[in-house]
Coordinates of C-alpha atoms and ligand atoms in Angstrom, one line a residue:
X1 CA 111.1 -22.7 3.4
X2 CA 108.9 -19.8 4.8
X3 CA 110.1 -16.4 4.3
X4 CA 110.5 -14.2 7.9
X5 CA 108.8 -11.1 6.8
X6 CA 105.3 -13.0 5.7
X7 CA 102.6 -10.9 6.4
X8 CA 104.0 -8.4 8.7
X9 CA 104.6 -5.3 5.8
X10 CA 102.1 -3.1 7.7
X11 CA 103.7 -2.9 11.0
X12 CA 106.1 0.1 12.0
X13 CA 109.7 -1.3 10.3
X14 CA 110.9 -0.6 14.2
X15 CA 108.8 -3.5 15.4
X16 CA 109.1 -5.5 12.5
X17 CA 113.1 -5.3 12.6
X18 CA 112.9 -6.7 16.6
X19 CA 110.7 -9.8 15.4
X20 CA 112.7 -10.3 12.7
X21 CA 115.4 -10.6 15.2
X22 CA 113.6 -12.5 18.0
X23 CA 112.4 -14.8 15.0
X24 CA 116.5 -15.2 14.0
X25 CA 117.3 -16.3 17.7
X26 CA 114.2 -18.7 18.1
X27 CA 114.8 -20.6 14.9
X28 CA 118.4 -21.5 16.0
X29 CA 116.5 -23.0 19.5
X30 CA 113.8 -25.2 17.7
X31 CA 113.0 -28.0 15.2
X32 CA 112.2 -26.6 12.0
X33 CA 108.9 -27.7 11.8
X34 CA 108.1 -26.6 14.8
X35 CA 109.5 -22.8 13.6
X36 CA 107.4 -23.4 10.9
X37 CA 104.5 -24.8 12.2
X38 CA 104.3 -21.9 15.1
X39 CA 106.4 -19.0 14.7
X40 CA 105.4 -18.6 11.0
X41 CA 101.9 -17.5 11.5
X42 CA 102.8 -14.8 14.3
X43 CA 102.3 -11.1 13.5
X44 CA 104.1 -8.3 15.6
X45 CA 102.0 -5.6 16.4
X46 CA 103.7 -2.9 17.8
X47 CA 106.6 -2.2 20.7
X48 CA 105.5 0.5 23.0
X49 CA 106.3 1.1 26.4
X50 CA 108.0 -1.7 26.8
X51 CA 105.4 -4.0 25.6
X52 CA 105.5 -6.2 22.5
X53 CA 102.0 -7.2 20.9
X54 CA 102.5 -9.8 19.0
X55 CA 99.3 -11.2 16.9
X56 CA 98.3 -15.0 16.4
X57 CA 95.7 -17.1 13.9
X58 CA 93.5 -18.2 16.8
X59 CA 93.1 -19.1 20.6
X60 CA 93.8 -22.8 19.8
X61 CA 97.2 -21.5 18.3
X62 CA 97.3 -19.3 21.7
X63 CA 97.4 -21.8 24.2
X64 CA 100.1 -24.2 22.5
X65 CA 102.6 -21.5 21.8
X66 CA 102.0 -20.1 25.5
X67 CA 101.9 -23.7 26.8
X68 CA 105.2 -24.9 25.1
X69 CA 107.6 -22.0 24.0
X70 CA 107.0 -19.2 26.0
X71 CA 111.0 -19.5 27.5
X72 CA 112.1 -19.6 24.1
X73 CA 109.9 -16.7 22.9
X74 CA 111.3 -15.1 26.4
X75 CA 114.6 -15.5 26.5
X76 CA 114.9 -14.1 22.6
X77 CA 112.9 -11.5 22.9
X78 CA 115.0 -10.6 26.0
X79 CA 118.1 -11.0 24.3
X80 CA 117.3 -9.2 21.5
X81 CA 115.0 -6.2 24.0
X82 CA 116.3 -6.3 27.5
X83 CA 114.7 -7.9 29.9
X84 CA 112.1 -5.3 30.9
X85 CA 110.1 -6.2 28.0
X86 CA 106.7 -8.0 28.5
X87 CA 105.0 -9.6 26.2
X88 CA 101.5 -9.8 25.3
X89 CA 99.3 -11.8 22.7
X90 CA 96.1 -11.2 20.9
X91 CA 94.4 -13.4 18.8
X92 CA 93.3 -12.3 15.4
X93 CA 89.3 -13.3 16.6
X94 CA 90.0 -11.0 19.4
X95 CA 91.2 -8.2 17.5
X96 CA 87.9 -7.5 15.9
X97 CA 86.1 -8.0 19.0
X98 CA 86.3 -4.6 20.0
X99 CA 83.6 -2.8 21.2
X100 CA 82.0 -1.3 18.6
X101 CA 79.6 1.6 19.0
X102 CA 82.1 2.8 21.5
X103 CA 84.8 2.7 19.3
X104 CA 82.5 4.5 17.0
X105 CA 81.7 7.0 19.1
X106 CA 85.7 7.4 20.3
X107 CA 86.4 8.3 16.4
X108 CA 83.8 10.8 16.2
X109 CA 84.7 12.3 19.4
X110 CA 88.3 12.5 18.3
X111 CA 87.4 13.9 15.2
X112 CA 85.4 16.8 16.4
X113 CA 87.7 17.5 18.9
X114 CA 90.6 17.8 16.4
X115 CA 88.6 20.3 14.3
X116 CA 87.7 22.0 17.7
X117 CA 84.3 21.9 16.9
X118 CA 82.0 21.4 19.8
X119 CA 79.0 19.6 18.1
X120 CA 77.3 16.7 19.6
X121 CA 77.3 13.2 18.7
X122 CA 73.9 13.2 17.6
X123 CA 74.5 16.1 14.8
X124 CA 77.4 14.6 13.6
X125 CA 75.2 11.4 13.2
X126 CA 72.4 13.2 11.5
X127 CA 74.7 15.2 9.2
X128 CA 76.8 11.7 7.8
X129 CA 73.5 10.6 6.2
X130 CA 74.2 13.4 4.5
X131 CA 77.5 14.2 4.0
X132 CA 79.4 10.9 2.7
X133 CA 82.5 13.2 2.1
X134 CA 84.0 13.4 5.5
X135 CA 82.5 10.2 7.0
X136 CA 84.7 8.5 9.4
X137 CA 85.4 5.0 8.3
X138 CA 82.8 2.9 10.7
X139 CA 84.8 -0.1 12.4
X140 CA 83.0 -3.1 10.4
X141 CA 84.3 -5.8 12.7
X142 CA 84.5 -7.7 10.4
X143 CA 87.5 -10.5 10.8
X144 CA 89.6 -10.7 7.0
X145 CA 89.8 -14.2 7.6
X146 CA 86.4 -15.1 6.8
X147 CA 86.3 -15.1 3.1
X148 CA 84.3 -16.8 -0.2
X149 CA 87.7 -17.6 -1.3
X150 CA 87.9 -19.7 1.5
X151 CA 84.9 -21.1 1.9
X152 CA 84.5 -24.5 0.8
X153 CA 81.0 -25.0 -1.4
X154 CA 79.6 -28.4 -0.5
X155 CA 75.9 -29.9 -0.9
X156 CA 75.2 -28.9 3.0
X157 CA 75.8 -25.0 2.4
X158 CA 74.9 -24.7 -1.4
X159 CA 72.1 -22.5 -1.3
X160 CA 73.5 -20.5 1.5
X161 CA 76.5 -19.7 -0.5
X162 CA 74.9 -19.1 -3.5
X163 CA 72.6 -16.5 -2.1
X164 CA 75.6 -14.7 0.3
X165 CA 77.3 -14.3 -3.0
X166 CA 73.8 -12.5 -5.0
X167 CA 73.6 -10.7 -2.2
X168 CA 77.6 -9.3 -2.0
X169 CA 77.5 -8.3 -5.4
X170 CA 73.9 -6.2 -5.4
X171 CA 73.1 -5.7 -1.6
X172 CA 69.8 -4.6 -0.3
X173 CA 68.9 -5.2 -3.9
X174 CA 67.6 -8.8 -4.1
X175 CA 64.9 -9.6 -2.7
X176 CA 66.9 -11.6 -0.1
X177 CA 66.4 -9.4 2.5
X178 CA 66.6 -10.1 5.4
X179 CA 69.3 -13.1 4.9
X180 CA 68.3 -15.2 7.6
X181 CA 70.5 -18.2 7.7
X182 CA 70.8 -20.9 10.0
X183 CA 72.5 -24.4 11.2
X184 CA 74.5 -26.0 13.8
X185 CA 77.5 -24.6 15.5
X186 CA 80.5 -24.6 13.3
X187 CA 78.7 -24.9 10.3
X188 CA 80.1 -21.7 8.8
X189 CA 77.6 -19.1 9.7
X190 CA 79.8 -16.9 11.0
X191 CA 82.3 -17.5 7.8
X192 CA 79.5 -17.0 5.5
X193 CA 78.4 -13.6 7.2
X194 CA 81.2 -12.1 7.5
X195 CA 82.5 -13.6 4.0
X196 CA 79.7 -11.1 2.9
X197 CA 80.3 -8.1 4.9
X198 CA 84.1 -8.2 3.6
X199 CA 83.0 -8.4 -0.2
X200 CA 80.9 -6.0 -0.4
X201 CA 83.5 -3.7 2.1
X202 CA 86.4 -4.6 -0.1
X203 CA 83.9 -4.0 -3.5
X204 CA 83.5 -0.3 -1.9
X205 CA 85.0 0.8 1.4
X206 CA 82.8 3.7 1.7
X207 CA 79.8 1.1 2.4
X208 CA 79.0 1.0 6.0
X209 CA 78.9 -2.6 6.6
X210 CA 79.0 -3.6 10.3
X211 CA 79.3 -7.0 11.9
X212 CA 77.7 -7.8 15.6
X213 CA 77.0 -10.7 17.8
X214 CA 73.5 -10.7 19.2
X215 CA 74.8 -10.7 22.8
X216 CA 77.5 -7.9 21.7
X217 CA 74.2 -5.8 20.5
X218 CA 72.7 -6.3 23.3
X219 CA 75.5 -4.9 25.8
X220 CA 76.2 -2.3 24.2
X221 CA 72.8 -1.6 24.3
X222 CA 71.9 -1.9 27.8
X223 CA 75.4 0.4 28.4
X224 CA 73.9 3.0 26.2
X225 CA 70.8 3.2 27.9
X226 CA 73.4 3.6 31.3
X227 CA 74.8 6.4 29.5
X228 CA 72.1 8.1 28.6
X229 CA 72.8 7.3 24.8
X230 CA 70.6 5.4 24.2
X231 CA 69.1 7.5 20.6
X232 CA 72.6 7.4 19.6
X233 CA 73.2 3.7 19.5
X234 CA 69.4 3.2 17.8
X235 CA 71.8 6.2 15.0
X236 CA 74.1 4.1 14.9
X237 CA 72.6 1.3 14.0
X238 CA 70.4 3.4 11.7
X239 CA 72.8 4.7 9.6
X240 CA 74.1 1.1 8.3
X241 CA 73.9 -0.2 4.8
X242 CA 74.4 -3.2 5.8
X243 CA 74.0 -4.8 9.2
X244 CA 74.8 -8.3 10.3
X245 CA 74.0 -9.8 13.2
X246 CA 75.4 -13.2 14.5
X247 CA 73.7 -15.9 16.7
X248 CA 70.0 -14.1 17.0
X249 CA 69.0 -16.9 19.1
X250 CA 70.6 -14.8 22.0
X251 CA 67.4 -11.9 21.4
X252 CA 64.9 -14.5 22.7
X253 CA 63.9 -13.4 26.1
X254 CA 65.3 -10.0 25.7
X255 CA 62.2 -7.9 24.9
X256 CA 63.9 -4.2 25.1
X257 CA 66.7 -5.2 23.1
X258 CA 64.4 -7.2 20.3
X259 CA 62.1 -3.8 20.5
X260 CA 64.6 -1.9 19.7
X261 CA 66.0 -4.4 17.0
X262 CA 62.5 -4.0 15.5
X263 CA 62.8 -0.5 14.8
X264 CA 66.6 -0.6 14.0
X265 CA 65.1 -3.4 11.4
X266 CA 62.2 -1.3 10.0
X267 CA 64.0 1.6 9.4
X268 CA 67.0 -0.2 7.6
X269 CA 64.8 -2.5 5.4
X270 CA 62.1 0.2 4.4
X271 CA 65.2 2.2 2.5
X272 CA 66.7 -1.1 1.6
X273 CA 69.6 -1.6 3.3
X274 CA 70.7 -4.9 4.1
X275 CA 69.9 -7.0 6.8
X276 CA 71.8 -10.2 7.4
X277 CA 71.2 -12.7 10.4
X278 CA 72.4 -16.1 11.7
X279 CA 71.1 -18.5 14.3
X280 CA 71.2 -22.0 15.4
X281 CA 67.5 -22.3 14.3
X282 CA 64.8 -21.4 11.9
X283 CA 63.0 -18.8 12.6
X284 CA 59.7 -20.2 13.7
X285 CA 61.7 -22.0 16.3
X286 CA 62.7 -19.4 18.0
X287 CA 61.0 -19.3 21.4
X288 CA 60.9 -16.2 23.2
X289 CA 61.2 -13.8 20.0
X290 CA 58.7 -11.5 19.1
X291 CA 56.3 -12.5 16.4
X292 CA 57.0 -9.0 14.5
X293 CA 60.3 -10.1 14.6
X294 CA 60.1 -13.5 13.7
X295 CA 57.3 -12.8 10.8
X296 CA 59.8 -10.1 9.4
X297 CA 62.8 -12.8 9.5
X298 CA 60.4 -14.6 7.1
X299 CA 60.1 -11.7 4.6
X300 CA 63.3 -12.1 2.7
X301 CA 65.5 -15.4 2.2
X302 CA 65.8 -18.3 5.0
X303 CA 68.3 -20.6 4.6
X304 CA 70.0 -23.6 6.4
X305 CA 73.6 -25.0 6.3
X306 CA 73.6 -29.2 6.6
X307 CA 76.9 -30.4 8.1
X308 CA 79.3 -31.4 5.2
X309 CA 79.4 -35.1 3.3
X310 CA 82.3 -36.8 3.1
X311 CA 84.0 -35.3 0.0
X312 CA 83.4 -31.4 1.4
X313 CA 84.9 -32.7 4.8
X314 CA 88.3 -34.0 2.8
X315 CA 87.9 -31.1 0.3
X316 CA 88.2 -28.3 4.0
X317 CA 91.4 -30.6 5.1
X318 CA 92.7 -30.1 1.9
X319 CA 92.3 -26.9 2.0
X320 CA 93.1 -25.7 5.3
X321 CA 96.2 -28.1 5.9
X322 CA 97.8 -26.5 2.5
X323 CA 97.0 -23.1 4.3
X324 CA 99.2 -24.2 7.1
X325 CA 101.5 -25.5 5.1
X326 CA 101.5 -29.4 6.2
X327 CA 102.1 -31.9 4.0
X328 CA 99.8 -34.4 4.7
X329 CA 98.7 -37.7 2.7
X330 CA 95.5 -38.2 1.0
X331 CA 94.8 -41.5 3.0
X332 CA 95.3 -39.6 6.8
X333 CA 92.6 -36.5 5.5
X334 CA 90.6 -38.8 4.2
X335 CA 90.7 -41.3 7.3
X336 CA 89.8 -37.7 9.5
X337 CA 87.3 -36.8 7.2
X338 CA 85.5 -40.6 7.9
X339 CA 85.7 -39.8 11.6
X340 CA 84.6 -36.7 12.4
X341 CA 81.8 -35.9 11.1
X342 CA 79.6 -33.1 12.9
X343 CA 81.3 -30.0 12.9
X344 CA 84.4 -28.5 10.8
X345 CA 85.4 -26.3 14.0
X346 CA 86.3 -29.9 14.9
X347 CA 87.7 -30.5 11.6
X348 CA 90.1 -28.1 11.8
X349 CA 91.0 -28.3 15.5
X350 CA 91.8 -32.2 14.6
X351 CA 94.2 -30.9 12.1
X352 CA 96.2 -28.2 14.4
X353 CA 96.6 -30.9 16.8
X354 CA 98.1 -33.7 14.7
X355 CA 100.4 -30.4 13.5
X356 CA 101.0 -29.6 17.1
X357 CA 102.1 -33.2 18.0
X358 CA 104.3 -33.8 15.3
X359 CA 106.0 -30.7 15.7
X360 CA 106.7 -31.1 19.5
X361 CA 107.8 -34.5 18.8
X362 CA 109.5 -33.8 14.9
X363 CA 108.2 -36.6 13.7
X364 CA 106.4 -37.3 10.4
X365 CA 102.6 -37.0 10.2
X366 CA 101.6 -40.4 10.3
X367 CA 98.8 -42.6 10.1
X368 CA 98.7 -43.6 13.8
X369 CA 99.5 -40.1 15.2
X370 CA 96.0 -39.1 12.9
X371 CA 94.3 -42.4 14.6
X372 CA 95.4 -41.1 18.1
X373 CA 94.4 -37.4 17.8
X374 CA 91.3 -38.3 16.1
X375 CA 90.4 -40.9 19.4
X376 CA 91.7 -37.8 21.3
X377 CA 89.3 -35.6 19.8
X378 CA 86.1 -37.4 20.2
X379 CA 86.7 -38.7 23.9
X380 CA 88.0 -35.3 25.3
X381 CA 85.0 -33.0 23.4
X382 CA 84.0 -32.0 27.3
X383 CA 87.3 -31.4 28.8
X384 CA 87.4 -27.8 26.7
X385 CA 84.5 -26.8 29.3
X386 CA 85.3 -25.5 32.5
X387 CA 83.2 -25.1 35.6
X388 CA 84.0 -21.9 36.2
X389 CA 82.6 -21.2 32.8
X390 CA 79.3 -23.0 33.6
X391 CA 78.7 -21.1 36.7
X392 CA 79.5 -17.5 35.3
X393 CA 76.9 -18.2 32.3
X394 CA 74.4 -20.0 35.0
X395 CA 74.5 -17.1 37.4
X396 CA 74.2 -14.7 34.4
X397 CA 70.8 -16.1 33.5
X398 CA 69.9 -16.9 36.9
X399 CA 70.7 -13.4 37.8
X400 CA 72.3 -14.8 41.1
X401 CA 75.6 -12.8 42.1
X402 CA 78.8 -16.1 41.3
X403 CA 80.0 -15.5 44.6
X404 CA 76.4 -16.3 46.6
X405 CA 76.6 -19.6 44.2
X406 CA 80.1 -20.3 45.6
X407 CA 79.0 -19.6 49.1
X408 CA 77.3 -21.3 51.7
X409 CA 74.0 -19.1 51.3
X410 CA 70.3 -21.0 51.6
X411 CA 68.3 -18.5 49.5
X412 CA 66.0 -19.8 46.8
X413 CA 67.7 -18.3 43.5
X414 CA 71.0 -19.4 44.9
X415 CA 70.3 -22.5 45.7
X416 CA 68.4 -23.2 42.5
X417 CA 71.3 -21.0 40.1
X418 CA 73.8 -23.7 42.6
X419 CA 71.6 -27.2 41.6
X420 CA 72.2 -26.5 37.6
X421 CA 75.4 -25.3 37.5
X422 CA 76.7 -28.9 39.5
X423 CA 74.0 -30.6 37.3
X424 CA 75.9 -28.7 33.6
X425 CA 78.9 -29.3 35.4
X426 CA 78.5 -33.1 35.7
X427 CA 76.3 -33.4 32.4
X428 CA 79.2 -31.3 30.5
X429 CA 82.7 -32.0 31.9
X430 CA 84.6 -35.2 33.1
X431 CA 84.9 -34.0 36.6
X432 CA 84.7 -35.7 39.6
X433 CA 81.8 -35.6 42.1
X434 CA 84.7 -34.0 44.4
X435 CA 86.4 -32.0 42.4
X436 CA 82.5 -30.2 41.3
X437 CA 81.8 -29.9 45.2
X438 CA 84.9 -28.2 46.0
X439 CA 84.3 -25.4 43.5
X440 CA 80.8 -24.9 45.0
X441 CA 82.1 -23.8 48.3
X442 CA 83.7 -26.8 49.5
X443 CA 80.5 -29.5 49.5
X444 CA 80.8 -33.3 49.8
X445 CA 80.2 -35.2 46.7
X446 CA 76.6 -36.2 48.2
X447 CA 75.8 -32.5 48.2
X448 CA 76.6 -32.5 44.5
X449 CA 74.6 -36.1 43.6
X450 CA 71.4 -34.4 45.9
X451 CA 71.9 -31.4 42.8
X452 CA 72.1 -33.6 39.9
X453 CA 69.3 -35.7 40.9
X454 CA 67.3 -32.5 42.4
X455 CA 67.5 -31.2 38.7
X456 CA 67.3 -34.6 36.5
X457 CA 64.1 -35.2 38.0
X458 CA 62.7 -31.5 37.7
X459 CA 63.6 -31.6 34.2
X460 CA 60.6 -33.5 32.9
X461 CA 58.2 -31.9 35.3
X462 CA 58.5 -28.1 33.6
X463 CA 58.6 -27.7 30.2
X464 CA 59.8 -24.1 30.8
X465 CA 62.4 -25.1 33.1
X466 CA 63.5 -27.6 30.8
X467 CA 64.0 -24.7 28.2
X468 CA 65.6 -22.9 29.9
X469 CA 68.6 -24.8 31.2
X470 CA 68.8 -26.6 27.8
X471 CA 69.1 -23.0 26.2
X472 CA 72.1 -22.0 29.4
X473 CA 73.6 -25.4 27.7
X474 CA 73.8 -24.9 24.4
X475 CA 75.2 -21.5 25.0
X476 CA 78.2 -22.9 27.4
X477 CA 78.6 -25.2 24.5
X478 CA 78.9 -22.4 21.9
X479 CA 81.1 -20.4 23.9
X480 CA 83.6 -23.0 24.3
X481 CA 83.2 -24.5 20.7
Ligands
LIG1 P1 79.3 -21.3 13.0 O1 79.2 -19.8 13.0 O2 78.2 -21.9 12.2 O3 79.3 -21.9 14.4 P2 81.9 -20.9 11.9 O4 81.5 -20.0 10.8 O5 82.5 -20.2 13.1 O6 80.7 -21.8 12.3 O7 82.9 -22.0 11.3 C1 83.7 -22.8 12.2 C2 85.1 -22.9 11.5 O8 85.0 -23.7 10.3 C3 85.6 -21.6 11.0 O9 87.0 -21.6 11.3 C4 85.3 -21.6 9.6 O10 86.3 -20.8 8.8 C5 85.4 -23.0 9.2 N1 84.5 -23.3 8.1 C6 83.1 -23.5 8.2 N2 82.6 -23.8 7.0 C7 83.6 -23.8 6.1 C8 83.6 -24.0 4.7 N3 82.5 -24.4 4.0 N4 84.9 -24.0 4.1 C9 85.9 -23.7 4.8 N5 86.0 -23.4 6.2 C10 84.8 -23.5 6.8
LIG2 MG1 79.1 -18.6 14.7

C-alpha cells in the first residue's frame, strides 16, 4: 500500500491538503492498481488563481493519465475545488527545461532591484567571480532524476561510468577534461551527464554547475545577440565551474554559435573548470564542426556507451519496475530483455505500457500481455512521429516559412523543403499516400509518390544532400525518442 503524502513534503500544506483530498475521492472511483500505478507518482505543485499544477514522472506518464482519467481527475478535483478550477500538468523533464540564461538574468534583475541598486548586469557578473558570498544560486537545470544511484553499470557504459564518477568527486581536476562522451540515443548520455552535474551540485551547492542542450545554447544565443546581450550570455557561460552540454552534434553547421563555444571553452578549461559534452558521435565524425573544436574535444577523455547485454537489459527492468512498484516475474523481464534490444528508452517505455494495460484492464501482468506489448512496441516504433513534427524540423533547416510548405506555392526552397518532408513522412511514419498529401495542402497521392521518388533518387546523386536530410532524420528521430 502506497502512502498519500509520498513525495509531496515541499509543497505549500494548502495545496497538498486539496490533493490529498482529490487523491481520497479518486481512489474510491478506480481499481487499485490503477490508483497505484498512476495517481501515486503525481506531485501537486501549487493552487493559484484557480489553477492546480500538478507534476508527473514523464510525458509518456502524461498522455495516459490525460488519455484515460482526466473525468475522474475532473470531477474530484471539482468536487473537492469548485468547478472553476483548471487544471494543468507539467512533466518533471519539462520542469527543468526552462530557459536558462533568462532565468538567470530574471534572478539577478530581481535581486538588484530588491536592494534598489541600479547596477548593470554585466557588473554584477564581473563582481560574483569575486564575491562567492552573495551569489545567487545559478539554475543548474539539472533534472534530480538522473542519478549514479540509478544508473545501472553494464559492460556497454563501463568506462563511461567510471570516468563520470573521477570526475564528480575531483572536477576539473583529472585530466578528463573535456568529458566527451558519446553513443546512440537512449544510451544514457543524458543520465550520465546530468548524474554528474547533480553529484558534484549535491557534494557542494555553491558549485556553479549548469546543464544545456546544444540547441538550447544555441537559442538562447541567437536571442541574446537580438537583445543586445550578447557579452552577457558569453559571462554567463564564463563564470561556470562546470558546464555540460548535451547533444553537440546540433553545433555542426552553426559557425557563430561554435565560435563562440570556442571561446566559452578556452576560457573555462585554461582555469580548469569542467567541461562535459555528449553526442551521438565521436568527435572526428562530426561534420560541419570546427577543427579547433573538434581537436580540443580530443584533449581530455572520449568515451562511448555500447547498448546494454542481456544481463544489464534484465538488471534496468529490475530496477526500474521495483521503482514503479510492479511486481513482475523474472521469466516476463527476462523474456523483454531477449526482445528489445537497442535502446533502454525503449526498455522502459515497454515496461510503462505492460503497467498501463494491466491497470486499465486489472488484470495480472502476464506472460502474453508482455508478448503483446513487446510485438506492440517493435511494429508501432514510427507511429510516435507525426508529420507535423517532420515538417516543422524540415522547414527549420530548410529555412522555408511551414505555411509556404503547406501551400500551394511553386518556389524552389519550397518546393524542395515540400519533397523531403513527404519523403521523412513516408520513410518515418505509417501514413498513407493520402493522408501525407492532405497535410501538404491538399495534393493527390501521385503528387506525394512524384516527392518520394523526386528525393529517393537525388539521394545518391549528392553526397551533401544526402547529409543533410539524413542529419534532419536523425534529429526528428531524437526528438520523438
Ligand atoms: P541518451 O541521452 O543517450 O539518448 P538517456 O540518458 O536519455 O539516453 O536515457 C534514456 C532513458 O534510459 C532514461 O530514462 C535513462 O534514465 C535510462 N537509462 C539509460 N541508461 C541507463 C542505465 N545504465 N541505468 C538505468 N537507466 C538508464
Ligand atoms: Mg540525450
Amino acid at each position: 500500500m502506497i502512502s498519500l503524502d509520498t513525495g509531496i513534503e515541499n509543497v505549500r500544506p494548502n495545496t497538498k491538503k486539496i490533493w490529498h483530498d482529490c487523491l481520497k475521492l479518486i481512489k474510491k472511483k478506480i481499481p487499485a492498481i490503477t490508483f497505484n500505478t498512476w495517481f501515486a507518482p503525481i506531485n501537486p505543485i501549487k493552487h493559484e488563481n484557480d489553477i492546480l499544477l500538478l507534476e508527473l514522472p514523464s510525458l509518456l506518464f502524461l498522455e495516459w493519465v490525460t488519455g484515460r482519467y482526466s473525468s475522474v481527475i475532473t470531477s474530484s478535483v471539482e468536487e473537492v475545488l469548485g468547478s472553476k478550477t483548471k487544471i494543468e500538468y507539467v512533466t518533471m523533464d519539462e520542469k527543468f527545461q526552462d530557459d536558462l540564461f533568462t532565468s538567470a538574468l530574471r534572478t539577478q534583475t530581481e535581486k538588484a532591484d530588491a536592494e534598489k541598486k541600479e547596477r548593470t548586469l554585466e557588473i554584477e557578473l564581473k563582481k560574483e567571480n569575486g564575491i562567492k558570498k552573495n551569489e545567487p544560486t545559478v539554475l543548474s537545470n539539472l533534472n534530480p532524476k538522473y542519478t549514479f544511484e540509478n544508473f545501472i553499470k553494464g559492460e556497454g557504459n563501463q568506462l563511461a561510468r567510471a570516468a563520470a564518477g573521477a570526475i564528480s568527486d575531483n572536477p576539473g581536476g583529472t585530466s578528463f577534461n573535456p568529458f566527451f562522451i558519446y553513443g546512440g540515443v537512449g544510451l544514457g548520455k543524458t543520465h550520465l551527464i546530468q548524474a554528474i552535474g547533480n553529484k558534484i551540485k549535491n557534494d557542494d551547492p555553491k558549485k556553479r554547475v549548469i546543464y544545456v542542450s546544444s540547441d538550447r545554447f544555441t537559442v538562447e544565443f541567437v536571442e541574446s545577440i537580438q537583445a543586445n546581450k550578447a557579452n552577457d550570455f558569453s559571462n554567463f557561460y564564463r563564470s561556470m565551474d562546470v558546464l555540460i552540454i548535451d547533444d553537440v552534434q546540433f553545433l555542426t553547421g552553426k559557425e557563430k554559435t561554435q565560435d563562440l563555444f570556442f571561446h566559452i571553452f578556452n576560457a573555462l578549461h585554461q582555469s580548469g573548470r569542467q567541461i562535459i559534452l555528449s553526442s551521438d558521435k565521436p568527435p572526428k565524425d562530426l561534420k560541419g564542426m570546427d577543427d579547433r573544436l573538434i581537436s580540443r574535444f580530443n584533449w581530455g577523455l572520449n568515451a562511448d556507451i555500447q547498448p546494454p547485454d542481456l544481463e544489464t537489459r534484465i538488471a534496468i527492468l529490475t530496477k526500474k519496475s521495483k521503482d514503479y512498484g510492479m511486481d513482475i516475474s523474472q521469466d516476463i523481464l527476462e523474456f523483454i530483455a531477449t526482445n528489445i534490444k537497442s535502446n533502454i528508452r525503449e526498455l522502459e517505455g515497454c515496461l510503462i505500457k505492460i503497467l498501463a494495460d494491466a491497470s486499465l484492464t486489472s488484470k495480472e501482468i502476464s506472460i502474453e500481455l508482455a508478448k503483446k506489448t513487446v510485438r506492440e512496441i517493435s511494429t508501432s516504433k514510427k507511429v510516435d512521429i507525426s508529420i507535423e513534427l517532420i515538417t516543422k524540423i524540415v522547414c527549420e533547416h530548410f529555412n522555408v516559412d511551414v505555411n509556404k510548405v503547406r501551400e500551394k506555392t511553386r518556389k524552389k526552397e519550397a518546393v524542395e523543403a515540400r519533397q523531403v518532408a513527404m519523403y521523412l513522412s513516408k520513410e518515418l511514419t505509417n501514413s498513407s499516400l493520402k493522408t501525407i498529401g492532405l497535410h501538404f495542402g491538399g495534393r493527390d497521392h501521385s503528387t506525394v509518390i512524384h516527392s518520394v521518388n523526386t528525393i529517393s533518387e537525388l539521394l545518391p546523386t549528392s553526397k551533401l544532400f544526402k547529409e543533410k536530410v539524413d542529419y534532419i532524420k536523425n534529429k526528428i528521430e531524437l526528438t520523438c525518442s
